[in-house]
Short mmCIF file of C-alpha atoms and ligand atoms in Angstrom, two decimals:
data_model
loop_
_atom_site.label_atom_id
_atom_site.label_comp_id
_atom_site.label_asym_id
_atom_site.label_seq_id
_atom_site.Cartn_x
_atom_site.Cartn_y
_atom_site.Cartn_z
CA MET G 3 -42.87 13.63 -54.84
CA ILE G 4 -41.36 17.04 -54.47
CA ILE G 5 -37.61 17.46 -54.50
CA VAL G 6 -36.58 20.78 -53.01
CA MET G 7 -33.09 21.74 -54.17
CA ARG G 8 -30.83 23.75 -51.83
CA ALA G 9 -30.71 27.48 -52.53
CA GLY G 10 -27.60 27.89 -54.67
CA ALA G 11 -27.36 24.22 -55.66
CA ALA G 12 -25.00 23.77 -58.62
CA LYS G 13 -26.40 23.23 -62.13
CA ARG G 14 -24.51 19.92 -62.27
CA GLU G 15 -26.16 18.75 -59.03
CA LYS G 16 -29.59 19.50 -60.45
CA GLU G 17 -28.77 17.69 -63.67
CA GLU G 18 -27.62 14.62 -61.73
CA VAL G 19 -30.88 14.62 -59.78
CA LEU G 20 -32.88 14.89 -63.03
CA ASP G 21 -30.93 11.98 -64.55
CA ARG G 22 -31.44 9.83 -61.47
CA ILE G 23 -35.19 10.55 -61.43
CA LYS G 24 -35.43 9.39 -65.05
CA GLU G 25 -33.28 6.33 -64.33
CA LEU G 26 -35.72 5.36 -61.59
CA GLY G 27 -38.55 5.50 -64.14
CA TYR G 28 -40.02 8.78 -62.95
CA LYS G 29 -40.76 11.90 -64.97
CA PRO G 30 -39.21 15.12 -63.64
CA HIS G 31 -40.88 18.52 -63.96
CA VAL G 32 -38.73 21.49 -62.94
CA ILE G 33 -40.53 24.39 -61.30
CA HIS G 34 -38.30 27.45 -61.09
CA GLY G 35 -38.72 29.38 -57.86
CA THR G 36 -37.35 32.78 -56.91
CA THR G 37 -34.67 31.43 -54.56
CA ARG G 38 -34.53 27.75 -55.36
CA ASP G 39 -35.75 25.17 -57.84
CA VAL G 40 -38.26 22.52 -57.00
CA ILE G 41 -38.57 19.32 -59.00
CA GLY G 42 -41.86 17.49 -59.16
CA ALA G 43 -41.25 13.81 -59.90
CA VAL G 44 -44.23 11.75 -60.97
CA GLY G 45 -44.48 8.06 -61.71
CA ASP G 46 -45.51 4.73 -60.29
CA GLU G 47 -46.82 5.43 -56.78
CA ARG G 48 -45.89 1.92 -55.58
CA GLU G 49 -42.18 2.67 -56.02
CA LYS G 50 -42.41 5.93 -54.10
CA ARG G 51 -40.42 4.94 -50.98
CA VAL G 52 -37.42 3.58 -52.93
CA VAL G 53 -37.25 6.70 -55.07
CA ILE G 54 -37.54 9.09 -52.12
CA ASP G 55 -34.66 7.37 -50.31
CA ALA G 56 -32.49 7.31 -53.44
CA ILE G 57 -32.91 11.02 -54.18
CA ALA G 58 -32.81 12.35 -50.59
CA SER G 59 -29.13 11.45 -50.18
CA MET G 60 -27.97 13.22 -53.35
CA GLN G 61 -25.80 16.35 -53.43
CA GLY G 62 -27.69 19.62 -53.69
CA VAL G 63 -30.95 18.14 -52.42
CA GLU G 64 -32.47 19.79 -49.38
CA SER G 65 -35.53 17.62 -48.89
CA VAL G 66 -37.78 15.12 -50.61
CA VAL G 67 -41.43 14.95 -49.62
CA PRO G 68 -44.22 12.82 -51.01
CA ILE G 69 -47.18 14.61 -52.61
CA LEU G 70 -50.26 13.45 -50.79
CA LYS G 71 -52.89 14.59 -53.28
CA PRO G 72 -53.80 12.28 -56.18
CA TYR G 73 -53.11 15.15 -58.57
CA LYS G 74 -49.48 16.16 -58.29
CA LEU G 75 -48.38 18.84 -60.77
CA ALA G 76 -51.73 20.62 -60.49
CA SER G 77 -51.56 20.68 -56.72
CA LYS G 78 -50.56 23.53 -54.45
CA GLU G 79 -48.20 21.12 -52.71
CA VAL G 80 -45.89 21.37 -55.71
CA LYS G 81 -46.34 25.09 -56.36
CA ARG G 82 -47.77 27.43 -53.78
CA GLU G 83 -47.87 30.64 -55.80
CA LYS G 84 -50.56 31.15 -58.45
CA SER G 85 -49.62 30.28 -62.01
CA GLU G 86 -49.91 33.05 -64.52
CA ILE G 87 -50.40 31.48 -67.94
CA ARG G 88 -48.92 33.45 -70.80
CA ILE G 89 -51.13 33.61 -73.89
CA THR G 90 -49.40 36.29 -75.98
CA ASP G 91 -46.67 38.85 -75.28
CA SER G 92 -49.24 41.23 -73.85
CA LEU G 93 -51.80 38.84 -72.36
CA SER G 94 -51.72 36.36 -69.50
CA ILE G 95 -54.36 34.64 -67.37
CA GLY G 96 -54.05 34.16 -63.63
CA GLY G 97 -52.57 37.54 -62.75
CA SER G 98 -54.44 40.46 -61.22
CA ARG G 99 -56.33 41.19 -64.43
CA VAL G 100 -59.66 39.47 -65.02
CA ILE G 101 -59.69 38.10 -68.57
CA VAL G 102 -62.86 37.95 -70.67
CA MET G 103 -63.23 35.62 -73.67
CA ALA G 104 -66.26 36.36 -75.80
CA GLY G 105 -67.76 35.34 -79.11
CA PRO G 106 -70.28 33.04 -80.71
CA CYS G 107 -70.81 29.41 -79.85
CA ALA G 108 -69.96 28.46 -83.45
CA ILE G 109 -68.37 30.20 -86.41
CA GLU G 110 -71.09 30.50 -89.02
CA SER G 111 -69.87 32.95 -91.65
CA GLU G 112 -67.14 35.52 -92.29
CA LYS G 113 -69.53 38.38 -91.62
CA GLN G 114 -70.78 36.86 -88.35
CA ILE G 115 -67.37 36.17 -86.83
CA ILE G 116 -65.71 39.41 -87.93
CA GLU G 117 -68.64 41.54 -86.82
CA THR G 118 -68.67 39.81 -83.44
CA ALA G 119 -64.88 40.01 -83.03
CA ILE G 120 -64.86 43.77 -83.60
CA ALA G 121 -67.85 44.31 -81.31
CA VAL G 122 -66.49 42.29 -78.38
CA LYS G 123 -63.08 43.91 -78.76
CA GLU G 124 -64.70 47.36 -78.59
CA ALA G 125 -66.59 46.31 -75.48
CA GLY G 126 -63.32 45.30 -73.80
CA ALA G 127 -62.99 41.53 -74.34
CA HIS G 128 -59.44 40.14 -74.28
CA LEU G 129 -59.93 37.03 -76.43
CA LEU G 130 -62.28 35.92 -79.17
CA ARG G 131 -64.02 32.56 -78.73
CA GLY G 132 -65.79 30.52 -81.40
CA GLY G 133 -66.08 26.85 -82.25
CA ALA G 134 -65.00 25.51 -85.64
CA TYR G 135 -65.41 21.91 -84.48
CA LYS G 136 -68.63 21.48 -82.53
CA PRO G 137 -69.37 18.43 -80.36
CA ARG G 138 -73.18 18.34 -80.60
CA THR G 139 -75.61 16.19 -78.66
CA SER G 140 -77.37 15.25 -81.91
CA PRO G 141 -75.51 13.92 -84.96
CA TYR G 142 -78.06 15.83 -87.07
CA SER G 143 -77.14 19.23 -85.60
CA PHE G 144 -74.61 21.59 -87.25
CA GLN G 145 -71.16 20.15 -86.53
CA GLY G 146 -69.13 23.29 -87.23
CA MET G 147 -67.28 24.70 -90.25
CA LYS G 148 -64.09 22.82 -89.32
CA GLU G 149 -60.95 24.01 -91.16
CA LYS G 150 -62.91 26.65 -93.06
CA GLY G 151 -64.05 27.97 -89.69
CA LEU G 152 -60.45 28.12 -88.44
CA LYS G 153 -59.51 30.22 -91.47
CA LEU G 154 -62.37 32.62 -90.72
CA LEU G 155 -61.21 32.81 -87.11
CA ALA G 156 -57.75 33.80 -88.31
CA LYS G 157 -59.33 36.58 -90.38
CA ALA G 158 -61.26 37.74 -87.32
CA ARG G 159 -58.06 37.81 -85.31
CA LYS G 160 -56.49 40.01 -87.95
CA ALA G 161 -59.50 42.32 -88.07
CA SER G 162 -59.83 42.71 -84.30
CA GLY G 163 -56.36 42.01 -82.92
CA LEU G 164 -57.87 39.54 -80.44
CA PRO G 165 -56.17 36.21 -79.72
CA LEU G 166 -58.30 33.09 -80.22
CA VAL G 167 -59.71 30.32 -78.09
CA THR G 168 -61.34 27.45 -79.95
CA GLU G 169 -62.31 23.87 -79.23
CA VAL G 170 -60.45 20.72 -80.15
CA VAL G 171 -62.67 17.65 -80.25
CA ASN G 172 -60.32 14.81 -81.09
CA PRO G 173 -56.60 13.98 -81.23
CA GLU G 174 -56.68 13.81 -85.06
CA SER G 175 -57.61 17.46 -85.50
CA ALA G 176 -55.58 18.83 -82.56
CA ASP G 177 -52.52 19.79 -84.65
CA ILE G 178 -54.48 21.78 -87.18
CA VAL G 179 -56.48 23.56 -84.44
CA ALA G 180 -53.20 24.37 -82.65
CA GLU G 181 -51.90 26.08 -85.80
CA TYR G 182 -54.66 28.68 -85.47
CA ALA G 183 -55.59 28.84 -81.79
CA ASP G 184 -53.90 30.77 -79.00
CA ILE G 185 -55.76 28.61 -76.47
CA LEU G 186 -57.03 25.08 -77.09
CA GLN G 187 -60.41 24.48 -75.50
CA ILE G 188 -61.39 21.06 -74.21
CA GLY G 189 -65.16 20.90 -73.88
CA THR G 190 -67.29 19.38 -71.17
CA ARG G 191 -68.00 16.24 -73.20
CA ASN G 192 -64.31 15.57 -73.71
CA ALA G 193 -63.07 16.47 -70.24
CA GLN G 194 -62.25 12.82 -69.53
CA ASN G 195 -61.17 11.87 -73.06
CA PHE G 196 -57.75 10.84 -71.81
CA GLU G 197 -56.19 10.33 -75.25
CA LEU G 198 -57.21 13.87 -76.20
CA LEU G 199 -55.91 15.25 -72.89
CA LYS G 200 -52.56 13.52 -73.47
CA LYS G 201 -52.43 14.83 -77.03
CA VAL G 202 -52.92 18.49 -76.02
CA GLY G 203 -50.45 17.85 -73.20
CA ARG G 204 -47.82 17.30 -75.90
CA LEU G 205 -48.69 20.50 -77.77
CA LYS G 206 -47.14 23.83 -76.93
CA LYS G 207 -50.33 25.83 -76.57
CA PRO G 208 -52.24 26.80 -73.40
CA VAL G 209 -55.28 24.62 -72.73
CA LEU G 210 -58.65 25.74 -71.40
CA LEU G 211 -60.07 22.68 -69.68
CA LYS G 212 -63.80 22.81 -69.07
CA ARG G 213 -65.29 20.80 -66.26
CA GLY G 214 -67.22 17.74 -67.37
CA MET G 215 -70.91 18.24 -66.62
CA SER G 216 -70.88 15.26 -64.25
CA MET G 217 -67.33 15.56 -62.99
CA THR G 218 -66.27 16.15 -59.41
CA ILE G 219 -63.67 18.81 -58.65
CA ASN G 220 -61.20 16.05 -57.90
CA GLU G 221 -61.82 14.47 -61.32
CA LEU G 222 -61.35 17.86 -63.01
CA LEU G 223 -57.97 18.21 -61.36
CA MET G 224 -57.04 14.68 -62.41
CA SER G 225 -57.86 15.65 -66.01
CA ALA G 226 -55.61 18.70 -65.66
CA GLU G 227 -52.94 16.33 -64.37
CA TYR G 228 -53.21 14.25 -67.58
CA ILE G 229 -52.33 17.36 -69.61
CA MET G 230 -49.57 18.51 -67.27
CA SER G 231 -47.95 15.10 -66.94
CA GLU G 232 -47.23 15.22 -70.69
CA GLY G 233 -45.25 18.43 -70.19
CA ASN G 234 -47.81 21.16 -70.85
CA HIS G 235 -48.25 23.12 -67.63
CA SER G 236 -50.27 25.94 -69.22
CA VAL G 237 -53.70 24.81 -68.12
CA ILE G 238 -56.66 27.06 -67.30
CA LEU G 239 -59.66 25.48 -65.58
CA CYS G 240 -63.24 26.43 -66.37
CA GLU G 241 -66.35 25.93 -64.24
CA ARG G 242 -69.18 25.73 -66.80
CA GLY G 243 -72.03 24.28 -64.78
CA ILE G 244 -72.85 20.76 -63.73
CA ARG G 245 -75.89 18.50 -64.05
CA THR G 246 -78.19 18.64 -61.05
CA PHE G 247 -81.90 17.95 -60.50
CA GLU G 248 -82.65 21.61 -61.29
CA THR G 249 -84.24 22.22 -64.67
CA ALA G 250 -84.86 26.00 -64.51
CA THR G 251 -81.35 26.53 -65.86
CA ARG G 252 -79.47 24.43 -68.44
CA ASN G 253 -76.89 23.43 -65.81
CA THR G 254 -76.12 24.60 -62.28
CA LEU G 255 -73.15 26.94 -62.02
CA ASP G 256 -71.14 25.49 -59.17
CA LEU G 257 -69.82 28.79 -57.83
CA SER G 258 -68.27 27.16 -54.79
CA ALA G 259 -66.02 25.16 -57.12
CA ILE G 260 -64.10 28.39 -57.71
CA PRO G 261 -62.85 28.93 -54.13
CA VAL G 262 -62.43 25.18 -53.68
CA LEU G 263 -60.21 24.99 -56.76
CA LYS G 264 -58.29 28.07 -55.64
CA GLY G 265 -57.49 26.24 -52.42
CA GLU G 266 -56.32 23.10 -54.22
CA THR G 267 -54.45 24.29 -57.30
CA HIS G 268 -52.14 27.04 -58.51
CA LEU G 269 -53.85 26.99 -61.93
CA PRO G 270 -56.13 29.87 -62.99
CA VAL G 271 -59.87 29.29 -62.82
CA ILE G 272 -62.46 30.96 -65.04
CA ALA G 273 -66.24 30.64 -65.25
CA ASP G 274 -68.60 30.20 -68.20
CA PRO G 275 -71.99 31.62 -67.18
CA SER G 276 -73.44 31.06 -70.69
CA HIS G 277 -73.32 27.26 -70.74
CA ALA G 278 -73.99 27.17 -67.00
CA THR G 279 -77.34 28.94 -67.22
CA GLY G 280 -78.34 28.38 -70.85
CA ASN G 281 -80.28 31.64 -70.74
CA GLN G 282 -79.01 35.09 -71.67
CA LYS G 283 -81.14 36.61 -68.88
CA TYR G 284 -78.92 35.11 -66.18
CA VAL G 285 -75.50 35.58 -67.76
CA ALA G 286 -74.71 39.00 -66.29
CA ALA G 287 -75.71 38.08 -62.72
CA MET G 288 -73.63 34.91 -62.78
CA SER G 289 -70.66 36.75 -64.32
CA PHE G 290 -70.65 39.17 -61.41
CA ALA G 291 -71.05 36.34 -58.93
CA ALA G 292 -68.11 34.44 -60.45
CA ILE G 293 -65.85 37.47 -60.04
CA ALA G 294 -66.97 37.81 -56.41
CA ALA G 295 -66.12 34.12 -55.93
CA GLY G 296 -62.57 34.74 -57.18
CA ALA G 297 -62.65 33.75 -60.86
CA ASP G 298 -59.67 34.83 -62.97
CA GLY G 299 -61.82 35.31 -66.03
CA LEU G 300 -65.05 34.65 -67.87
CA MET G 301 -66.10 32.98 -71.09
CA ILE G 302 -69.27 34.50 -72.52
CA GLU G 303 -71.20 33.67 -75.69
CA VAL G 304 -72.04 36.68 -77.88
CA HIS G 305 -73.85 36.55 -81.23
CA PRO G 306 -74.92 39.44 -83.48
CA ASP G 307 -78.27 37.75 -84.12
CA PRO G 308 -78.94 35.21 -81.33
CA GLU G 309 -82.36 34.27 -82.69
CA HIS G 310 -80.78 32.86 -85.83
CA ALA G 311 -77.68 31.30 -84.23
CA THR G 312 -76.92 27.75 -85.35
CA SER G 313 -76.19 26.77 -81.75
CA ASP G 314 -76.74 28.13 -78.24
CA GLY G 315 -78.77 31.16 -79.37
CA PRO G 316 -80.91 31.34 -76.19
CA GLN G 317 -77.83 31.84 -74.00
CA SER G 318 -76.02 34.25 -76.35
CA LEU G 319 -75.84 37.96 -75.58
CA THR G 320 -76.17 40.58 -78.29
CA PRO G 321 -73.08 42.79 -78.65
CA LYS G 322 -75.08 45.60 -77.02
CA ASP G 323 -75.92 43.51 -73.95
CA PHE G 324 -72.34 42.29 -73.75
CA SER G 325 -71.09 45.85 -73.79
CA ALA G 326 -73.47 46.78 -70.95
CA LEU G 327 -72.29 43.73 -68.99
CA MET G 328 -68.63 44.75 -69.42
CA LYS G 329 -69.34 48.25 -68.11
CA LYS G 330 -71.03 46.91 -65.00
CA LEU G 331 -68.42 44.16 -64.57
CA ARG G 332 -65.83 46.83 -63.81
CA LEU G 333 -67.63 47.63 -60.54
CA PHE G 334 -67.20 44.03 -59.47
CA THR G 335 -63.59 43.69 -60.56
CA ASP G 336 -62.82 46.93 -58.68
CA ALA G 337 -64.54 45.58 -55.57
CA ALA G 338 -62.48 42.38 -55.87
CA GLY G 339 -59.30 44.45 -56.10
CA ARG G 340 -58.64 43.37 -59.68
CA GLU G 341 -58.26 45.02 -63.06
CA LEU G 342 -60.34 44.34 -66.13
C1 PEP M 423 -68.78 25.78 -76.04
O1 PEP M 423 -67.94 26.45 -75.41
O2 PEP M 423 -69.41 26.20 -77.02
C2 PEP M 423 -69.12 24.44 -75.51
C3 PEP M 423 -69.56 23.49 -76.32
O3 PEP M 423 -68.95 24.36 -74.19
P1 PEP M 423 -69.18 23.11 -73.20
O4 PEP M 423 -68.18 22.11 -73.62
O5 PEP M 423 -68.91 23.69 -71.84
O6 PEP M 423 -70.60 22.67 -73.36
MN1 MN M 424 -71.88 26.92 -76.93
#
């Protein structure tokens, strides 16, 4: 439910409401507004009526309304204005600027990641991506450089000045990944790994949540809710293509998910045209389309030598092609009334 405090309600009144919510077995989440605070209270839906009545009569409370959507904290019912997620002092996602994350699928060597980091930075990327822990379809495929890869990522950050987004594949390695990453990525195969979602929900790092390849939009928002209900509200959603009957592309980029999500949630939404298409030929076109559809950013795979990449070579752009894409992208961000 949503508890709307009166404008100018006393601090003590708010504290009493928070205490009462906890006493009733609910978890409060304070959302600071410009004129008043709103408290989202989430818990056992069956007890909803009792809790609403108990809180509505308290001092400082203007109104209490139930949240109708199954996802609560992610929903626009709780927060109407867009969330801008802070990544570093000078970078946020969800504002007017379109944010581009670029880099290889996997970290392979010091030379590869540093060369790529410098190239994508020069082309105008805002974050460096690269997997140190790789969830692969085959147990015989390269599984990533793990901690060694994280150390190389840190070197690449130093060399390029770019913040890092990298994947976390299980709760056991989440703390170590969080020591290095500026954004924790949850991949498509883990998008409903609820123990992992709860774990990153307890960490103090923004989370990039990719849509499961067979997940509905509603299920994606429920996964975001898992993270947020643990206290971490810095969630960025990513449309990365879903499984359909079509085989001409690796997945089908569900472009309409972008405006649908924008209507349902205050969280930023980005698109990953690389995993969506699986083919470098289509990455630029789908990047432009995603911006037209309202995406707040893009995640694009770039490799200095795609033919010899350990993973996802066919969908990786060369630094030169990425640079050309970035130049053209500006036309689309301008048309959308956004900065790049
Ligand atoms: C990746 O970003 O390299 C990746 C594995 O993505 P996804 O989980 O979307 O397949
Ligand atoms: Mn990949």
